[in-house]
Short mmCIF file of C-alpha atoms in Angstrom, two decimals:
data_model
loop_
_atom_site.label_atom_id
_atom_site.label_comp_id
_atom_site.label_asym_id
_atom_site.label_seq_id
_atom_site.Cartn_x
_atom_site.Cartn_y
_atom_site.Cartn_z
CA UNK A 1 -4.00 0.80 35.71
CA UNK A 2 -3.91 2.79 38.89
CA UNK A 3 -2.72 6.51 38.19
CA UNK A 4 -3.92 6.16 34.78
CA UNK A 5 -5.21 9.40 33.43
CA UNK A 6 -9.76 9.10 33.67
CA UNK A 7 -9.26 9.48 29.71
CA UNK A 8 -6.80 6.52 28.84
CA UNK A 9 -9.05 4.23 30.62
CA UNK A 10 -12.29 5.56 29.09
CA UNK A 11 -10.31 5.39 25.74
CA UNK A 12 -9.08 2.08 26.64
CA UNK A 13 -12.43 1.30 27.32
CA UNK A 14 -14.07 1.85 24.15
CA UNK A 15 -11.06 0.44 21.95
CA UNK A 16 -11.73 -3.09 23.34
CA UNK A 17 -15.66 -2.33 22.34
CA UNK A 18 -14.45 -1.46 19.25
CA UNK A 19 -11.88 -4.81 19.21
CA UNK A 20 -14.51 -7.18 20.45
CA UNK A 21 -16.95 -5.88 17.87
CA UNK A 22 -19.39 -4.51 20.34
CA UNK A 23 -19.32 -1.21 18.31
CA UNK A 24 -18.60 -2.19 14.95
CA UNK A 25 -17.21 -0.49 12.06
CA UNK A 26 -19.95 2.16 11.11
CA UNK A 27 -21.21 2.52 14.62
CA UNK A 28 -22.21 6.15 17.18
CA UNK A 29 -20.22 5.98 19.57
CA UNK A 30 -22.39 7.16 23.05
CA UNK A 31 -22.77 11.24 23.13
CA UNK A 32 -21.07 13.00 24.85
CA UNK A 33 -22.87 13.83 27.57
CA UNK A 34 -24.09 9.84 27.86
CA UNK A 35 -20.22 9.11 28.04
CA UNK A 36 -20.08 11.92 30.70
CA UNK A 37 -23.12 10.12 32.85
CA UNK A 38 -21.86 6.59 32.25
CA UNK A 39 -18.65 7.12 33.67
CA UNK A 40 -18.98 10.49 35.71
CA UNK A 41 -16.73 12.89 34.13
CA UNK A 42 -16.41 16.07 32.33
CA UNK A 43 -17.00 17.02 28.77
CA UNK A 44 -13.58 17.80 28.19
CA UNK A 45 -12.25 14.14 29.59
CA UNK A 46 -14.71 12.63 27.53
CA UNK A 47 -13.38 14.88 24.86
CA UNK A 48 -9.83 13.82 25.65
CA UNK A 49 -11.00 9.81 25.48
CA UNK A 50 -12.45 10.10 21.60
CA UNK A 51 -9.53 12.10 20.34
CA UNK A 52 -7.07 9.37 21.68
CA UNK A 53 -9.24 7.09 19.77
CA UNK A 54 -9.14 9.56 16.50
CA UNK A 55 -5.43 9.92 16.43
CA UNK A 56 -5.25 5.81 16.36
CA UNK A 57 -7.42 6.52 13.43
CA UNK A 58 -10.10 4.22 15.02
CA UNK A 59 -12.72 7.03 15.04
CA UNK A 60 -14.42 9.52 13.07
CA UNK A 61 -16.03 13.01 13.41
CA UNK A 62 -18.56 13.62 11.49
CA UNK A 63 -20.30 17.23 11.82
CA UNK A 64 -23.90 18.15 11.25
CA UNK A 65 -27.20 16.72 12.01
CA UNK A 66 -27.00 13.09 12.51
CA UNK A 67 -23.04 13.70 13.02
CA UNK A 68 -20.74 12.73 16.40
CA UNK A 69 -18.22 10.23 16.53
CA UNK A 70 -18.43 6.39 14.77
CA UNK A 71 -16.22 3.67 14.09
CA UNK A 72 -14.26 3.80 11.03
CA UNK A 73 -14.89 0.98 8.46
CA UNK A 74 -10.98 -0.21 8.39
CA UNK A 75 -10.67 -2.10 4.48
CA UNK A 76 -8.44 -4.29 4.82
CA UNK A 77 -6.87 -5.15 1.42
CA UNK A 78 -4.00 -7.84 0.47
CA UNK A 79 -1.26 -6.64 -1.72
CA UNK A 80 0.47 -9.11 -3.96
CA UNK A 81 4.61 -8.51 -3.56
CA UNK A 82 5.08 -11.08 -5.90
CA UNK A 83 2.21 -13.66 -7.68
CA UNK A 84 3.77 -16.02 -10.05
CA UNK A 85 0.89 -15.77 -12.40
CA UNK A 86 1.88 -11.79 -13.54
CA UNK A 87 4.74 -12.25 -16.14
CA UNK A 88 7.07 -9.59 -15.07
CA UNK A 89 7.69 -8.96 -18.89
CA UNK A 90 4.31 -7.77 -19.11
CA UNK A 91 2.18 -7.11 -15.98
CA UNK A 92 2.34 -3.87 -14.67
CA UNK A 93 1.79 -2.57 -11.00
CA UNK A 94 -1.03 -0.94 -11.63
CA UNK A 95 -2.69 -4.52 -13.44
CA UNK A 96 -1.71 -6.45 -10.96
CA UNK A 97 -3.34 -3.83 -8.21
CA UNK A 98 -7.07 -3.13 -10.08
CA UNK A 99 -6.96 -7.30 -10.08
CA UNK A 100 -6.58 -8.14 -6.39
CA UNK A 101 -8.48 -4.97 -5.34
CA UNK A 102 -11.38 -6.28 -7.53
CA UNK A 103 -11.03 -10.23 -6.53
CA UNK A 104 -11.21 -8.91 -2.99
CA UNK A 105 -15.08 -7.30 -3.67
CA UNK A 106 -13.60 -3.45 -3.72
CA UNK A 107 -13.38 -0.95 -6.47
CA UNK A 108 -9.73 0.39 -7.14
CA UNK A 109 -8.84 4.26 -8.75
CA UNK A 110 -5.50 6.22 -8.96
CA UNK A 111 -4.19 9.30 -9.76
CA UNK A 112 -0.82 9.78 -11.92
CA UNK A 113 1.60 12.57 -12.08
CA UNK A 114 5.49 13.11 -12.67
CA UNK A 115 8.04 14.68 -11.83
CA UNK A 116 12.03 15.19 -12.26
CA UNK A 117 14.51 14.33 -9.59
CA UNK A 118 18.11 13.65 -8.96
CA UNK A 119 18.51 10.24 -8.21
CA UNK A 120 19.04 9.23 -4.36
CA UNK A 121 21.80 7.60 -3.48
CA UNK A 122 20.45 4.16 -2.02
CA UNK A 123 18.28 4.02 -5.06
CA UNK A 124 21.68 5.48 -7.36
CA UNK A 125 23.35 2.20 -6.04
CA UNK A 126 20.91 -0.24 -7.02
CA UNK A 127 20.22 0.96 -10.47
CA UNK A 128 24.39 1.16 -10.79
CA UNK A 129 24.07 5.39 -12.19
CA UNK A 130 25.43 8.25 -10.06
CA UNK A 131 24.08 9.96 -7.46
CA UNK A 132 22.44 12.85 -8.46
CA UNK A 133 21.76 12.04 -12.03
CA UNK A 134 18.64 12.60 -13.46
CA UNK A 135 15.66 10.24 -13.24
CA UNK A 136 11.91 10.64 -13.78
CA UNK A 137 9.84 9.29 -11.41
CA UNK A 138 6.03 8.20 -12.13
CA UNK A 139 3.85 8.13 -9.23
CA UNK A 140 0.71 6.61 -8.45
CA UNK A 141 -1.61 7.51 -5.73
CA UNK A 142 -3.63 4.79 -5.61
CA UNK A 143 -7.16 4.30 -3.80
CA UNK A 144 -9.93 1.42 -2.75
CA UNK A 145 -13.30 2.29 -2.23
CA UNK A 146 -12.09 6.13 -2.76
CA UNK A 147 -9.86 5.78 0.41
CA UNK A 148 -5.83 6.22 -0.29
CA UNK A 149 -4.10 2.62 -0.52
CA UNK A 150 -0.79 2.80 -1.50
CA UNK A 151 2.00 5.44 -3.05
CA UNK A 152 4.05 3.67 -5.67
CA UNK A 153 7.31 6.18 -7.54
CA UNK A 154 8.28 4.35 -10.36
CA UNK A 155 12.39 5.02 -11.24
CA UNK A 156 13.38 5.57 -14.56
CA UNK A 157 17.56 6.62 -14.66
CA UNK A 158 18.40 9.11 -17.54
CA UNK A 159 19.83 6.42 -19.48
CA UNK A 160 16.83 4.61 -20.07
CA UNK A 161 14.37 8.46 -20.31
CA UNK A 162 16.80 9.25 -23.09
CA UNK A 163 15.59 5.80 -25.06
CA UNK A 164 12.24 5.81 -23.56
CA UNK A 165 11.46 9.92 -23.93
CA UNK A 166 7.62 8.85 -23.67
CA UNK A 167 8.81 8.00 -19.51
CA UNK A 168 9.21 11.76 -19.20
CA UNK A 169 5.81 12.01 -20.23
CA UNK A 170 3.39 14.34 -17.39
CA UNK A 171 0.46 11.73 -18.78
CA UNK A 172 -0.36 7.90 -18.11
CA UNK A 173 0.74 5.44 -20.60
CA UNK A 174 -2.02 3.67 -21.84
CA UNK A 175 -0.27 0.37 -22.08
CA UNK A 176 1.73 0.95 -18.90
CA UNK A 177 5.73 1.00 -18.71
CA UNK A 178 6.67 -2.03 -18.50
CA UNK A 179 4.79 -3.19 -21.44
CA UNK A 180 6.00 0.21 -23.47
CA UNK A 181 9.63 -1.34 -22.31
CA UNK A 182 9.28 -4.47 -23.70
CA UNK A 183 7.90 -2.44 -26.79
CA UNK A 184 10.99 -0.97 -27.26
CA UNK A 185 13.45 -3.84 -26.37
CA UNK A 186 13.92 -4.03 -22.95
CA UNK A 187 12.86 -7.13 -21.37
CA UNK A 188 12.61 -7.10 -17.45
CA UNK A 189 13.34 -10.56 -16.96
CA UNK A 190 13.97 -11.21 -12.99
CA UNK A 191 13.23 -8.83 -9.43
CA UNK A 192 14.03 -8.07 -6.29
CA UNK A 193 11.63 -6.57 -3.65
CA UNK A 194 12.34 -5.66 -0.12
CA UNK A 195 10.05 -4.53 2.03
CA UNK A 196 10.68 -3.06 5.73
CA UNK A 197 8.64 -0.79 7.99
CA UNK A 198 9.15 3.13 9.00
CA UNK A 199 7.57 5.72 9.79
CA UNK A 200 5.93 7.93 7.26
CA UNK A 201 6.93 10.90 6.19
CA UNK A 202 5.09 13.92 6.57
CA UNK A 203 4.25 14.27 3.18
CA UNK A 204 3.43 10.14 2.83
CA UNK A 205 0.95 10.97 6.19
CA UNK A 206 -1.04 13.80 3.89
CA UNK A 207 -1.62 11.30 1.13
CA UNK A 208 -2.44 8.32 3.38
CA UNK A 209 -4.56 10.59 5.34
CA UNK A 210 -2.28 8.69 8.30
CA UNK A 211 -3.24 10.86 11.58
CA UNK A 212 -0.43 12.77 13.06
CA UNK A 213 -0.53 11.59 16.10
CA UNK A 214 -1.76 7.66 15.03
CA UNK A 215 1.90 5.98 15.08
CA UNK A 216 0.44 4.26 12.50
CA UNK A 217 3.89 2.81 10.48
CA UNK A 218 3.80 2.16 6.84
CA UNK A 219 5.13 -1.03 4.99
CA UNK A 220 8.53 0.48 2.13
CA UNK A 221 8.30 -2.07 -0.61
CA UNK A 222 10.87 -1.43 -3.08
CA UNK A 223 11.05 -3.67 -6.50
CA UNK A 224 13.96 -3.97 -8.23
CA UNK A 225 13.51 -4.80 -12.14
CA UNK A 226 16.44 -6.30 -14.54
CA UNK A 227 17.21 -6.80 -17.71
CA UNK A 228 19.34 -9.34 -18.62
CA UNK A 229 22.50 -7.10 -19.23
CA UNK A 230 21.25 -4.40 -16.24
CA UNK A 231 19.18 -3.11 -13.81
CA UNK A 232 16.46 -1.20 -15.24
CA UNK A 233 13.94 0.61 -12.94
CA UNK A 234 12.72 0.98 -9.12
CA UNK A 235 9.20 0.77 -8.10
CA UNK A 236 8.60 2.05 -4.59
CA UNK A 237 5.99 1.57 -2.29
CA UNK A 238 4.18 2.85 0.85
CA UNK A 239 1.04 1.29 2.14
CA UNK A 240 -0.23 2.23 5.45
CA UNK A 241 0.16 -0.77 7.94
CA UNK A 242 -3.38 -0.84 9.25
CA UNK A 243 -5.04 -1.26 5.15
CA UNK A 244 -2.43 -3.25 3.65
CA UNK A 245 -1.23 -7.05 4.35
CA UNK A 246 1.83 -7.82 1.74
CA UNK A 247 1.52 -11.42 0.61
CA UNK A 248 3.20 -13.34 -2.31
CA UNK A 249 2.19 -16.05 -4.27
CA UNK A 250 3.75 -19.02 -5.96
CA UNK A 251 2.99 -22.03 -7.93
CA UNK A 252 -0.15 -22.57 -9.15
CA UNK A 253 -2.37 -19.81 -8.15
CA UNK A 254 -5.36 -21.25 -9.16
CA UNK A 255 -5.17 -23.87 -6.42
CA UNK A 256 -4.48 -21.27 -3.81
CA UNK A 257 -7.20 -19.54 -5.10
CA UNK A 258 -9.15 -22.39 -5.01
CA UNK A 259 -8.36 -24.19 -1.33
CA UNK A 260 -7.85 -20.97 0.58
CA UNK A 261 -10.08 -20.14 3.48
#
């Protein structure tokens, strides 16, 4: 494009390298002073080209000997929203994730923690409590290959932490909530999700490792469980847009598993 900056068309350059497959994932990119003497430019232009390439997160830098810049090895895993074979009575999240991530060849890990917070008021509305109450939240950072996958909060209201005490627990429970639920009575028996796209937050970014400067968006996918007499929980969501494709499944899985290309 004429009056394009030398380092957007370098960059430009080396992304469609990088599309075409020409440098594929786990590939050097040229040094920098081959970059400077194929297209006749200065270190820092050259430097300018790769970091336009880093903050699309389509690069790395790795220091040392045998270090310099290579192509990222994007994973690119498919998240269920919804698979009719999980009975929502008993699956949980975290089942239904260490299954796809391991039918897909990759090996899946989290880490749990909770927390306290006064309940939002979006999420206040859905769950039918007021704004502010209480609510524990159980979060999962969750991982494939030992790269970070997805953030799910789980939302418990104060209602249900006051029947449930073990929800305000700081550990994981072994059987997972929604089994411990049905344990104690309360059935999730239908669903909602919604999912839309945003931009992360800062802190979402951090945990994602989502460059700064990327504009990479992330996918919100917010679950909302019922009882028969209630709603009972939220589950939300946030997968990085370039590692995560949200599908759902219905029917007999077995034959999509078995006719799908």
């Amino acid at each position: 494009m004429p009056g394009q900056p030398k380092y957007q068309r370098i960059a430009e350059q080396l992304r469609r390298q990088i599309d075409d497959g020409g440098l594929p994932p786990g590939a050097k990119l040229p040094t920098e002073e081959e970059l400077q003497a194929a297209y006749g430019v200065s270190r820092p232009t050259v430097r300018d080209a790769t970091d336009v390439l880093q903050a699309a997160g389509l690069v790395e830098r790795r220091p040392g000997r045998g270090g310099g810049v290579f192509v990222r090895e994007q994973v690119m895993i498919e998240a269920y929203a919804w698979r009719d074979d999980q009975p929502m009575s008993t699956t949980s999240e975290a089942d239904l994730f260490f299954r796809t991530v391991r039918e897909q060849g990759h090996e899946p890990s989290q880490e749990f923690s909770t927390r306290v917070e006064p309940m939002p008021a979006d999420f206040a509305a859905l769950l039918h409590v007021e704004t502010g109450s209480t609510a524990a939240v159980r979060r999962c950072l969750r991982f494939v290959d030992g790269v970070p996958h997805s953030i799910q909060d789980s939302w418990y209201p104060q209602w249900l932490c006051e029947k449930v005490p073990e929800l305000f627990s700081p550990h994981n429970i072994a059987q997972g909530t929604t089994k411990l639920l049905r344990e104690r009575g309360y059935h999730q028996v239908a669903a909602l999700t919604t999912t839309s796209a945003r931009m992360p937050t800062p802190i979402e970014a951090a945990l994602l490792q989502i460059p700064v400067a990327a504009g990479t968006p992330v996918l919100h996918n917010v679950l909302t469980g019922y009882t028969a007499d209630r709603p009972l929980r939220i589950s939300a969501a946030a997968f990085a847009a370039d590692k995560v494709r949200l599908v759902s499944a219905h029917g007999d899985i077995e034959t999509i598993t078995r006719l799908r290309r």
